[in-house]
């Protein structure tokens, strides 16, 4: 993806090496594809949409680079994370440059649509806010499900909404269509993230490319943990939280949580949240003001994202 | 400066606390003042220029926050640096938000002047490139003076040039005036940085607020070191570079360098570079196409910045 779309001066090379490294990795690319798909509903010529799609993916990768520094994450998509490969200082600086190049690409390719950059900058700030709220959660033991949903909305879903909306903005569609596409992206992002939490515990370890229960063992707040906390009585809740600080092995801890989940049907509770947002996606698609002939494609795309096993 | 200009939603608070912390510090504020001054040449009403001036200062502070993380700098302007006060993760994230809020402020306040944001984003990338080149220099023992000047141009001078230019862009001045103001800022920034290097060794320790020779002891490339390396014969050069790795105390190392500088009149050589850029500033002022009545004020401003002792 990197080499074809790159038009800018890539000097000094050290600053741009991490761009190539991360943009060339295999990822789902669901944000740029969302934008291209949305744009194709209004104009079959994707020339104008391509640089915006590239910018959205570049911005997403900027967030991954900086998040991996903050989380001390050693790997990403089965490869060394950028700060492990290039050092923390260069990862930080190159991340800043990714963010700026993304803004620049959008600015250059949407000069007649100032609303595009405006909305993108608001979204980019939302993503930072989501990451900040996520960091705050690490210091708290109990998070409500609405608080959690608000966090993943900001951290994950708004960018997908913005990608879908941008296709409509680029082709001067009215506010109603823009908002419908934005909300489709929000609900899609929420369903996606909830499924991600569930797959962390119940997915195919090999296909998912991560160790099962990785999030749980690191005591990351996930929909499963929050559903469990909601269901437990105060005494059990206390015991459950104490387990965060226990010195048992990872595998013992994981089994402790999984036993709880089984006993209280937590997986089913989490799936109810997933189903809720999935249904909202299909509801929006049925109402959305685009040519009916595109709807099966949109439905298929949504299904691909949220009915995944990896 | 922070409280008066803040118009945005400051939630979550943790993300914005570092904004207040760093923006409230006493600094020279030469970038926002440059912009306001330049704007005042073309329109006495500064209402439109103020948010841009704030954005330029916010961007500058973003670079300080991220640079201090990269340099492991514990203090800044006599106070704890942001990452020491708030932790590295929050400093990194809050820095990202500063950059985005700066872009957003410029976007909102220059929607009829798309060239302003375009030029700002290019400048912001130049600053990242300058920082990258500076980091590369750490791994090299010999840097030429033109290479050094190009680095400080990108890292320091372009933002001052952009601040001065932005005042003209905002009031639809022609390209010639815009470029004159930009080049004034470039030369002013270069003179300022060279003077900063000289003051590091020869300034009043108390007034300058830094320990004398701090840059030298940390083996940062400075104009003094580069002028010295240019003058020494190969054998002396070798000895001089070896001193980087010596195990002598800081004070002994400092005296070693200062003795060299005295023997070879290095301070005078550095001052020649300073005088060169200072002269260019006054040359540009004499030619610049602004109302003659403003020129004494512009001259005084330039003098304040580059004839400082602190």
Coordinates of C-alpha atoms in Angstrom, one line a residue:
Chain A
X1 CA 0.0 0.0 0.0
X2 CA 2.8 2.3 0.9
X3 CA 4.9 2.5 -2.3
X4 CA 2.0 3.2 -4.7
X5 CA 0.4 6.0 -2.8
X6 CA 3.6 7.8 -1.6
X7 CA 4.0 11.1 -3.3
X8 CA 5.9 13.0 -0.8
X9 CA 9.6 13.8 -0.2
X10 CA 10.8 11.0 2.1
X11 CA 13.9 12.6 3.5
X12 CA 15.4 12.1 6.0
X13 CA 15.0 8.4 5.4
X14 CA 15.1 7.4 9.1
X15 CA 11.9 9.4 9.7
X16 CA 10.1 7.5 6.9
X17 CA 11.4 4.0 7.4
X18 CA 8.8 3.3 10.1
X19 CA 6.1 4.4 7.7
X20 CA 7.1 1.8 5.2
X21 CA 7.5 -0.9 7.9
X22 CA 4.1 -0.5 9.4
X23 CA 2.1 0.4 6.3
X24 CA 3.4 -2.6 4.4
X25 CA 2.2 -5.0 7.1
X26 CA -0.8 -7.2 6.5
X27 CA -3.7 -5.6 8.3
X28 CA -7.4 -5.7 7.8
X29 CA -7.3 -2.2 6.2
X30 CA -11.0 -1.9 7.1
X31 CA -10.8 1.9 7.5
X32 CA -9.5 2.7 4.0
X33 CA -11.8 0.1 2.5
X34 CA -14.7 1.7 4.3
X35 CA -13.9 5.0 2.8
X36 CA -13.5 3.6 -0.7
X37 CA -16.7 1.6 -0.5
X38 CA -18.6 4.6 0.8
X39 CA -17.2 6.8 -1.9
X40 CA -18.1 4.2 -4.6
X41 CA -21.8 4.6 -3.7
X42 CA -21.7 8.2 -5.0
X43 CA -19.0 8.1 -7.7
X44 CA -17.5 5.1 -9.5
X45 CA -14.2 7.0 -10.0
X46 CA -12.1 6.5 -6.9
X47 CA -9.2 8.7 -7.8
X48 CA -10.2 11.4 -5.4
X49 CA -11.0 9.0 -2.6
X50 CA -7.7 7.1 -2.7
X51 CA -5.4 9.6 -1.0
X52 CA -8.0 10.2 1.7
X53 CA -8.2 6.4 2.2
X54 CA -4.4 6.3 2.5
X55 CA -4.5 9.2 5.0
X56 CA -7.0 7.4 7.2
X57 CA -4.9 4.3 7.3
X58 CA -1.8 6.3 8.0
X59 CA -3.5 8.1 10.9
X60 CA -4.7 4.7 12.2
X61 CA -1.1 3.5 12.1
X62 CA 0.1 6.6 13.9
X63 CA -2.2 5.7 16.8
X64 CA -0.9 2.1 16.8
X65 CA 2.8 3.3 16.9
X66 CA 2.2 5.7 19.8
X67 CA -0.2 3.2 21.6
X68 CA 2.4 0.5 21.4
X69 CA 5.0 2.8 23.0
X70 CA 2.5 3.6 25.8
X71 CA 1.5 0.0 26.3
X72 CA 5.0 -1.4 26.1
X73 CA 3.7 -3.8 23.4
X74 CA 6.5 -5.8 21.9
X75 CA 4.6 -7.2 18.9
X76 CA 1.9 -6.0 16.5
X77 CA 0.4 -8.1 13.7
X78 CA 2.9 -10.9 14.6
X79 CA 5.9 -8.6 14.0
X80 CA 8.1 -6.5 16.2
X81 CA 6.3 -3.3 17.1
X82 CA 7.8 -0.1 15.6
X83 CA 9.5 1.1 18.8
X84 CA 11.1 -2.3 19.2
X85 CA 12.3 -2.3 15.6
X86 CA 13.4 1.3 15.4
X87 CA 13.8 2.5 19.0
X88 CA 11.3 4.5 21.1
X89 CA 12.6 7.9 20.1
X90 CA 12.3 7.3 16.4
X91 CA 8.9 5.6 16.8
X92 CA 7.6 8.6 18.7
X93 CA 8.9 11.1 16.2
X94 CA 7.9 9.1 13.1
X95 CA 4.5 8.7 14.6
X96 CA 4.2 12.5 14.8
X97 CA 5.2 12.7 11.2
X98 CA 2.6 10.1 10.2
X99 CA -0.1 12.2 11.9
X100 CA 1.1 15.3 10.1
X101 CA 1.4 13.6 6.7
X102 CA -2.1 12.2 7.2
X103 CA -3.4 15.8 7.8
X104 CA -1.4 17.1 4.9
X105 CA -2.8 14.5 2.5
X106 CA -6.3 15.3 3.6
X107 CA -5.7 19.0 3.4
X108 CA -4.3 18.7 -0.1
X109 CA -7.1 16.4 -1.4
X110 CA -10.1 18.1 0.1
X111 CA -9.4 21.8 -0.3
X112 CA -12.9 22.3 -1.7
X113 CA -14.5 20.4 1.2
X114 CA -13.2 22.1 4.4
X115 CA -15.7 20.1 6.4
X116 CA -13.6 16.9 5.7
X117 CA -10.5 18.1 7.4
X118 CA -12.5 19.8 10.2
X119 CA -14.4 16.5 10.9
X120 CA -11.2 14.5 10.6
X121 CA -9.3 16.7 13.2
X122 CA -12.3 16.3 15.6
X123 CA -12.2 12.6 15.2
X124 CA -8.4 12.4 15.7
X125 CA -8.9 14.3 18.9
X126 CA -11.7 11.9 19.9
X127 CA -9.2 9.0 19.4
X128 CA -6.7 10.7 21.7
X129 CA -9.4 11.2 24.3
X130 CA -10.5 7.5 24.0
X131 CA -6.9 6.5 24.6
X132 CA -6.7 8.8 27.6
X133 CA -9.9 7.4 29.1
X134 CA -8.5 3.8 28.5
X135 CA -5.4 4.8 30.4
X136 CA -7.5 6.2 33.3
X137 CA -9.4 2.9 33.4
X138 CA -6.2 1.1 34.3
X139 CA -6.2 2.9 37.7
X140 CA -9.8 2.0 38.4
X141 CA -11.1 -1.4 39.4
X142 CA -14.8 -1.0 38.5
X143 CA -15.9 0.6 35.2
X144 CA -19.5 0.6 34.1
X145 CA -20.5 -0.9 30.8
X146 CA -21.7 2.5 29.4
X147 CA -18.4 4.1 30.4
X148 CA -16.6 1.2 28.6
X149 CA -18.7 1.6 25.5
X150 CA -18.0 5.4 25.4
X151 CA -14.3 4.7 25.6
X152 CA -14.3 2.1 22.8
X153 CA -16.5 4.4 20.8
X154 CA -13.9 7.1 20.9
X155 CA -10.8 4.9 20.7
X156 CA -12.0 2.6 17.9
X157 CA -15.4 3.4 16.4
X158 CA -15.3 7.1 15.5
X159 CA -12.5 6.6 13.0
X160 CA -14.5 3.9 11.2
X161 CA -17.5 6.3 11.2
X162 CA -15.4 9.1 9.9
X163 CA -14.0 6.9 7.1
X164 CA -17.6 6.0 6.0
X165 CA -18.7 9.6 6.3
X166 CA -15.8 11.0 4.4
X167 CA -16.9 9.1 1.2
X168 CA -20.2 11.0 1.4
X169 CA -18.6 14.4 2.2
X170 CA -16.2 14.1 -0.7
X171 CA -19.2 13.7 -3.1
X172 CA -21.3 16.5 -1.5
X173 CA -24.0 14.2 -0.1
X174 CA -26.4 15.8 2.4
X175 CA -26.1 15.8 6.2
X176 CA -28.6 12.9 6.6
X177 CA -26.5 10.5 4.5
X178 CA -23.3 11.7 6.1
X179 CA -24.7 11.1 9.6
X180 CA -26.2 7.7 8.7
X181 CA -22.8 6.5 7.4
X182 CA -21.1 7.9 10.5
X183 CA -23.5 6.1 12.8
X184 CA -23.1 2.9 10.8
X185 CA -19.4 3.1 11.4
X186 CA -19.8 3.8 15.1
X187 CA -22.0 0.8 15.6
X188 CA -19.8 -1.3 13.4
X189 CA -16.8 -0.3 15.4
X190 CA -18.5 -1.1 18.7
X191 CA -19.6 -4.5 17.5
X192 CA -16.1 -5.1 16.1
X193 CA -14.4 -4.2 19.4
X194 CA -16.8 -6.2 21.6
X195 CA -16.2 -9.2 19.3
X196 CA -12.5 -8.6 19.6
X197 CA -12.9 -8.9 23.4
X198 CA -14.8 -12.1 23.1
X199 CA -12.3 -13.6 20.6
X200 CA -9.5 -12.8 23.0
X201 CA -11.0 -15.5 25.3
X202 CA -12.9 -17.8 22.9
X203 CA -11.2 -17.3 19.5
X204 CA -9.0 -19.7 17.7
X205 CA -5.5 -19.0 19.1
X206 CA -3.7 -19.7 15.9
X207 CA -6.0 -17.9 13.6
X208 CA -6.4 -14.9 15.9
X209 CA -2.6 -14.6 16.0
X210 CA -2.6 -13.7 19.7
X211 CA -2.3 -15.8 22.8
X212 CA -5.7 -16.7 24.2
X213 CA -6.8 -14.5 27.2
X214 CA -3.9 -12.1 26.6
X215 CA -6.1 -9.1 27.5
X216 CA -7.5 -10.8 30.5
X217 CA -4.2 -11.7 32.0
X218 CA -2.9 -8.2 31.5
X219 CA -6.1 -7.1 33.4
X220 CA -7.2 -5.0 30.5
X221 CA -10.9 -4.0 30.9
X222 CA -12.9 -6.0 28.5
X223 CA -16.6 -6.5 27.9
X224 CA -16.3 -9.9 29.5
X225 CA -14.8 -8.6 32.8
X226 CA -17.3 -5.8 33.0
X227 CA -20.3 -8.1 32.3
X228 CA -18.9 -10.4 35.0
X229 CA -18.5 -7.6 37.5
X230 CA -22.1 -6.5 36.8
X231 CA -23.5 -9.9 37.7
X232 CA -21.5 -10.8 40.8
X233 CA -22.7 -10.1 44.3
X234 CA -20.5 -7.7 46.3
X235 CA -18.6 -10.5 48.0
X236 CA -17.8 -12.3 44.8
X237 CA -16.9 -9.0 43.1
X238 CA -14.4 -8.3 45.9
X239 CA -12.9 -11.8 45.3
X240 CA -12.9 -11.3 41.6
X241 CA -11.0 -8.0 41.8
X242 CA -8.5 -9.4 44.3
X243 CA -7.6 -11.9 41.7
X244 CA -6.1 -9.0 39.7
X245 CA -3.3 -8.8 42.2
X246 CA -2.9 -12.5 42.9
X247 CA 0.4 -14.1 42.3
X248 CA -0.9 -17.2 40.6
X249 CA 0.4 -18.1 37.2
X250 CA -1.1 -16.7 34.1
X251 CA -2.7 -19.9 33.1
X252 CA -4.2 -20.4 36.6
X253 CA -5.6 -16.8 36.5
X254 CA -7.1 -17.4 33.1
X255 CA -8.8 -20.6 34.2
X256 CA -10.1 -18.7 37.3
X257 CA -11.8 -16.1 35.1
X258 CA -13.0 -18.6 32.5
X259 CA -14.7 -20.7 35.3
X260 CA -16.5 -17.6 36.5
X261 CA -17.6 -16.7 33.0
X262 CA -18.9 -20.2 32.5
X263 CA -20.8 -20.3 35.8
X264 CA -22.5 -17.0 35.1
X265 CA -23.0 -17.3 31.3
X266 CA -20.8 -14.2 30.8
X267 CA -20.0 -15.0 27.2
X268 CA -23.7 -14.9 26.4
X269 CA -24.1 -11.5 28.1
X270 CA -21.3 -10.1 26.1
X271 CA -22.8 -11.5 22.9
X272 CA -26.0 -9.7 23.7
X273 CA -24.1 -6.4 23.6
X274 CA -22.5 -7.5 20.3
X275 CA -25.9 -8.5 18.9
X276 CA -27.3 -5.1 19.9
X277 CA -24.8 -3.2 17.9
X278 CA -24.8 -5.7 15.0
X279 CA -28.6 -5.2 14.7
X280 CA -28.2 -1.4 14.7
X281 CA -25.8 -1.8 11.8
X282 CA -28.3 -3.7 9.7
X283 CA -31.1 -1.3 10.8
X284 CA -29.1 1.6 9.5
X285 CA -28.3 -0.1 6.3
X286 CA -32.0 -0.7 5.6
X287 CA -32.7 3.0 6.1
X288 CA -29.7 4.5 4.5
X289 CA -30.3 6.9 1.6
X290 CA -28.1 5.3 -1.0
X291 CA -28.9 3.5 -4.2
X292 CA -30.6 0.2 -3.3
X293 CA -28.3 -1.7 -5.6
X294 CA -25.3 -1.0 -3.3
X295 CA -27.0 -2.3 -0.2
X296 CA -26.1 -6.0 -0.6
X297 CA -22.4 -5.0 -1.0
X298 CA -22.6 -2.8 2.2
X299 CA -24.3 -5.6 4.1
X300 CA -21.6 -8.1 2.9
X301 CA -18.9 -5.7 4.0
X302 CA -20.4 -5.2 7.4
X303 CA -20.8 -9.0 7.8
X304 CA -17.2 -9.6 6.8
X305 CA -16.0 -7.2 9.6
X306 CA -18.3 -8.4 12.4
X307 CA -18.8 -12.1 11.7
X308 CA -15.1 -12.8 11.7
X309 CA -13.4 -15.6 13.6
X310 CA -10.0 -13.8 13.5
Chain B
X1 CA -2.1 32.7 28.1
X2 CA -3.9 29.4 28.4
X3 CA -7.1 30.3 30.2
X4 CA -8.0 33.3 28.1
X5 CA -7.7 31.6 24.7
X6 CA -9.1 28.2 25.6
X7 CA -12.4 27.7 23.9
X8 CA -12.5 24.0 23.5
X9 CA -14.0 21.1 25.5
X10 CA -11.2 20.1 28.0
X11 CA -12.4 16.6 28.8
X12 CA -10.9 14.3 29.9
X13 CA -9.1 16.6 32.2
X14 CA -5.9 14.4 32.4
X15 CA -5.3 15.0 28.7
X16 CA -5.5 18.8 29.1
X17 CA -3.7 19.2 32.4
X18 CA -0.3 19.2 30.7
X19 CA -1.6 21.9 28.3
X20 CA -2.2 24.2 31.2
X21 CA 1.0 23.2 32.9
X22 CA 3.3 24.1 30.0
X23 CA 1.3 26.9 28.4
X24 CA 1.2 28.8 31.7
X25 CA 5.0 28.7 32.1
X26 CA 7.0 31.8 31.5
X27 CA 8.6 31.6 28.1
X28 CA 9.8 34.1 25.6
X29 CA 6.6 33.6 23.5
X30 CA 8.5 34.9 20.5
X31 CA 6.5 32.9 18.0
X32 CA 3.1 34.2 18.9
X33 CA 4.4 37.7 19.3
X34 CA 6.0 37.5 15.9
X35 CA 2.6 36.5 14.4
X36 CA 0.7 39.3 16.2
X37 CA 3.4 41.8 15.3
X38 CA 3.3 40.8 11.6
X39 CA -0.5 40.8 11.6
X40 CA -0.5 44.3 13.1
X41 CA 1.4 45.7 10.1
X42 CA -1.6 45.0 7.9
X43 CA -4.6 45.3 10.3
X44 CA -4.7 46.9 13.7
X45 CA -7.5 44.6 14.8
X46 CA -5.8 41.5 16.2
X47 CA -9.0 39.5 16.8
X48 CA -8.4 37.1 13.9
X49 CA -4.7 36.7 14.6
X50 CA -5.0 35.8 18.3
X51 CA -6.2 32.2 17.9
X52 CA -3.5 31.6 15.3
X53 CA -0.9 33.0 17.6
X54 CA -2.1 30.7 20.3
X55 CA -2.0 27.7 17.9
X56 CA 1.6 28.5 17.0
X57 CA 2.6 28.6 20.6
X58 CA 0.7 25.4 21.3
X59 CA 2.4 23.6 18.5
X60 CA 5.8 24.8 19.7
X61 CA 5.0 23.4 23.2
X62 CA 4.0 20.1 21.6
X63 CA 7.5 19.9 20.1
X64 CA 9.0 20.7 23.5
X65 CA 7.0 18.0 25.3
X66 CA 7.9 15.3 22.8
X67 CA 11.6 16.5 22.5
X68 CA 12.0 16.4 26.2
X69 CA 10.8 12.7 26.2
X70 CA 13.3 11.9 23.5
X71 CA 16.1 13.8 25.2
X72 CA 15.3 12.5 28.7
X73 CA 15.3 16.1 29.8
X74 CA 14.3 16.5 33.4
X75 CA 13.7 20.2 33.5
X76 CA 12.4 22.9 31.2
X77 CA 12.3 26.6 31.9
X78 CA 13.4 25.8 35.5
X79 CA 10.4 23.5 36.2
X80 CA 10.0 19.7 35.8
X81 CA 9.5 18.7 32.2
X82 CA 6.0 17.5 31.3
X83 CA 6.9 13.8 31.2
X84 CA 8.5 14.1 34.7
X85 CA 5.5 15.9 36.1
X86 CA 2.7 13.7 34.4
X87 CA 4.5 10.5 33.3
X88 CA 5.8 9.7 29.9
X89 CA 2.6 8.1 28.6
X90 CA 0.4 11.0 29.4
X91 CA 3.1 13.5 28.1
X92 CA 3.2 11.6 24.8
X93 CA -0.5 11.5 24.4
X94 CA -1.1 15.0 25.6
X95 CA 1.6 16.2 23.1
X96 CA -0.4 14.5 20.3
X97 CA -3.5 16.3 21.5
X98 CA -1.6 19.6 21.5
X99 CA -0.6 19.1 17.9
X100 CA -4.1 18.3 16.9
X101 CA -5.7 21.2 18.8
X102 CA -3.2 23.5 17.2
X103 CA -4.2 22.2 13.7
X104 CA -7.9 22.5 14.7
X105 CA -7.5 26.1 15.8
X106 CA -5.7 27.0 12.6
X107 CA -8.3 25.2 10.5
X108 CA -11.2 26.9 12.3
X109 CA -9.6 30.4 12.1
X110 CA -8.3 30.3 8.6
X111 CA -11.0 28.6 6.6
X112 CA -11.0 31.3 4.0
X113 CA -7.2 31.1 3.7
X114 CA -6.4 27.4 2.9
X115 CA -2.8 28.4 2.2
X116 CA -2.3 29.1 6.0
X117 CA -3.0 25.5 7.1
X118 CA -1.2 24.1 4.1
X119 CA 2.0 26.1 4.9
X120 CA 1.6 25.3 8.7
X121 CA 1.5 21.6 8.1
X122 CA 4.6 21.7 5.8
X123 CA 6.4 23.7 8.5
X124 CA 5.3 21.2 11.2
X125 CA 6.8 18.4 9.1
X126 CA 10.0 20.4 8.7
X127 CA 10.3 20.7 12.5
X128 CA 9.9 16.9 12.8
X129 CA 12.6 16.5 10.0
X130 CA 14.9 18.8 11.9
X131 CA 14.5 16.8 15.1
X132 CA 15.2 13.6 13.2
X133 CA 18.4 15.1 11.6
X134 CA 19.5 16.3 15.1
X135 CA 19.0 12.8 16.4
X136 CA 21.1 11.4 13.5
X137 CA 23.9 13.9 14.3
X138 CA 24.2 12.2 17.7
X139 CA 25.6 9.1 16.0
X140 CA 28.1 11.1 13.9
X141 CA 31.3 12.6 15.1
X142 CA 31.8 15.2 12.4
X143 CA 29.1 17.4 11.1
X144 CA 29.7 20.2 8.6
X145 CA 28.6 23.7 9.4
X146 CA 26.2 23.8 6.4
X147 CA 24.6 20.6 7.7
X148 CA 24.3 22.0 11.1
X149 CA 22.7 25.2 9.8
X150 CA 20.2 23.2 7.7
X151 CA 19.2 21.2 10.9
X152 CA 18.7 24.3 13.1
X153 CA 16.8 26.0 10.2
X154 CA 14.3 23.1 10.2
X155 CA 14.2 22.5 13.9
X156 CA 14.0 26.1 15.1
X157 CA 13.9 28.8 12.4
X158 CA 11.1 27.7 10.0
X159 CA 8.4 28.0 12.8
X160 CA 9.5 31.6 13.4
X161 CA 9.4 32.3 9.7
X162 CA 5.9 30.7 9.5
X163 CA 4.7 32.8 12.4
X164 CA 5.8 36.0 10.6
X165 CA 4.4 34.8 7.3
X166 CA 1.1 33.9 8.7
X167 CA 0.3 37.5 9.7
X168 CA 0.7 38.4 6.0
X169 CA -1.3 35.4 4.8
X170 CA -4.1 36.2 7.1
X171 CA -4.4 39.7 5.6
X172 CA -4.1 38.6 2.0
X173 CA -0.7 40.2 1.4
X174 CA 1.1 39.2 -1.8
X175 CA 3.7 36.4 -2.1
X176 CA 6.6 38.8 -2.0
X177 CA 5.8 40.2 1.4
X178 CA 4.9 36.7 2.6
X179 CA 8.3 35.4 1.5
X180 CA 10.2 38.4 2.9
X181 CA 8.6 37.9 6.3
X182 CA 9.3 34.1 6.1
X183 CA 13.0 34.7 5.3
X184 CA 13.2 37.3 8.1
X185 CA 12.0 34.6 10.5
X186 CA 14.4 32.0 9.1
X187 CA 17.5 34.3 9.6
X188 CA 16.2 35.5 12.9
X189 CA 15.8 31.9 14.0
X190 CA 19.3 31.0 12.8
X191 CA 20.9 34.0 14.6
X192 CA 18.9 33.1 17.7
X193 CA 20.0 29.5 17.8
X194 CA 23.7 30.3 17.2
X195 CA 23.5 32.9 20.0
X196 CA 21.9 30.2 22.2
X197 CA 24.9 28.0 21.5
X198 CA 27.3 30.8 22.4
X199 CA 25.4 31.7 25.5
X200 CA 25.5 28.1 26.6
X201 CA 29.3 28.6 27.1
X202 CA 29.7 32.3 27.6
X203 CA 26.4 33.5 29.0
X204 CA 25.5 34.5 32.6
X205 CA 24.8 31.2 34.3
X206 CA 22.2 32.7 36.6
X207 CA 20.4 34.8 34.1
X208 CA 20.5 32.1 31.4
X209 CA 18.8 29.7 33.8
X210 CA 21.0 26.8 32.7
X211 CA 24.3 25.4 33.9
X212 CA 27.2 26.8 31.8
X213 CA 28.4 24.4 29.1
X214 CA 25.5 22.1 29.6
X215 CA 25.2 21.4 25.8
X216 CA 29.0 20.9 25.5
X217 CA 29.1 18.4 28.4
X218 CA 26.3 16.4 26.8
X219 CA 28.2 16.4 23.6
X220 CA 25.4 18.1 21.7
X221 CA 26.6 19.5 18.4
X222 CA 26.8 23.2 18.7
X223 CA 28.2 25.9 16.5
X224 CA 31.3 26.2 18.8
X225 CA 32.2 22.6 18.5
X226 CA 31.7 22.6 14.7
X227 CA 33.8 25.8 14.3
X228 CA 36.5 24.2 16.4
X229 CA 36.5 21.0 14.4
X230 CA 36.8 23.0 11.2
X231 CA 39.9 24.8 12.5
X232 CA 41.8 21.9 14.0
X233 CA 44.4 19.9 12.1
X234 CA 43.7 16.1 11.7
X235 CA 45.7 15.1 14.8
X236 CA 44.1 17.7 17.0
X237 CA 40.6 16.8 15.6
X238 CA 41.2 13.2 16.6
X239 CA 42.2 14.2 20.1
X240 CA 39.3 16.6 20.4
X241 CA 36.8 13.9 19.4
X242 CA 38.4 11.4 21.7
X243 CA 37.6 13.8 24.5
X244 CA 33.8 13.0 23.9
X245 CA 34.5 9.5 25.4
X246 CA 36.9 10.5 28.1
X247 CA 36.1 9.7 31.7
X248 CA 37.2 13.1 33.0
X249 CA 34.7 15.0 35.2
X250 CA 32.3 17.4 33.6
X251 CA 34.1 20.4 34.8
X252 CA 37.5 19.1 33.5
X253 CA 35.9 18.4 30.1
X254 CA 34.4 21.8 30.0
X255 CA 37.7 23.5 30.7
X256 CA 39.4 21.3 28.1
X257 CA 37.0 22.6 25.5
X258 CA 37.1 26.2 26.7
X259 CA 40.9 26.2 26.5
X260 CA 40.7 25.0 22.9
X261 CA 38.1 27.7 22.1
X262 CA 40.3 30.4 23.6
X263 CA 43.5 29.2 21.8
X264 CA 41.8 29.2 18.4
X265 CA 39.4 32.1 18.8
X266 CA 36.4 29.9 18.3
X267 CA 34.0 32.2 20.0
X268 CA 34.9 34.9 17.4
X269 CA 34.3 32.4 14.6
X270 CA 30.9 31.5 15.9
X271 CA 30.1 35.2 16.3
X272 CA 30.9 35.7 12.6
X273 CA 28.1 33.2 11.8
X274 CA 25.8 35.0 14.2
X275 CA 26.7 38.4 12.7
X276 CA 26.0 37.1 9.2
X277 CA 22.4 36.1 10.0
X278 CA 21.9 39.2 12.1
X279 CA 22.9 41.4 9.1
X280 CA 20.6 39.4 6.8
X281 CA 17.7 40.2 9.2
X282 CA 18.4 44.0 9.0
X283 CA 18.9 43.8 5.3
X284 CA 15.5 42.2 4.9
X285 CA 13.8 44.7 7.2
X286 CA 15.2 47.6 5.0
X287 CA 13.8 46.0 1.9
X288 CA 10.5 44.6 3.2
X289 CA 7.3 46.0 1.6
X290 CA 5.5 47.1 4.7
X291 CA 4.6 50.7 5.8
X292 CA 7.8 52.4 6.8
X293 CA 6.3 53.6 10.1
X294 CA 6.3 50.0 11.3
X295 CA 10.0 49.3 10.5
X296 CA 11.5 50.8 13.8
X297 CA 9.2 48.5 15.7
X298 CA 10.2 45.4 13.7
X299 CA 13.9 46.4 14.1
X300 CA 13.4 46.7 17.9
X301 CA 11.7 43.3 18.0
X302 CA 14.5 41.6 16.1
X303 CA 17.0 43.3 18.3
X304 CA 15.2 42.1 21.4
X305 CA 15.4 38.5 20.2
X306 CA 19.0 38.4 19.0
X307 CA 20.8 40.9 21.3
X308 CA 19.8 39.0 24.4
X309 CA 22.0 38.0 27.2
X310 CA 19.5 35.3 28.4

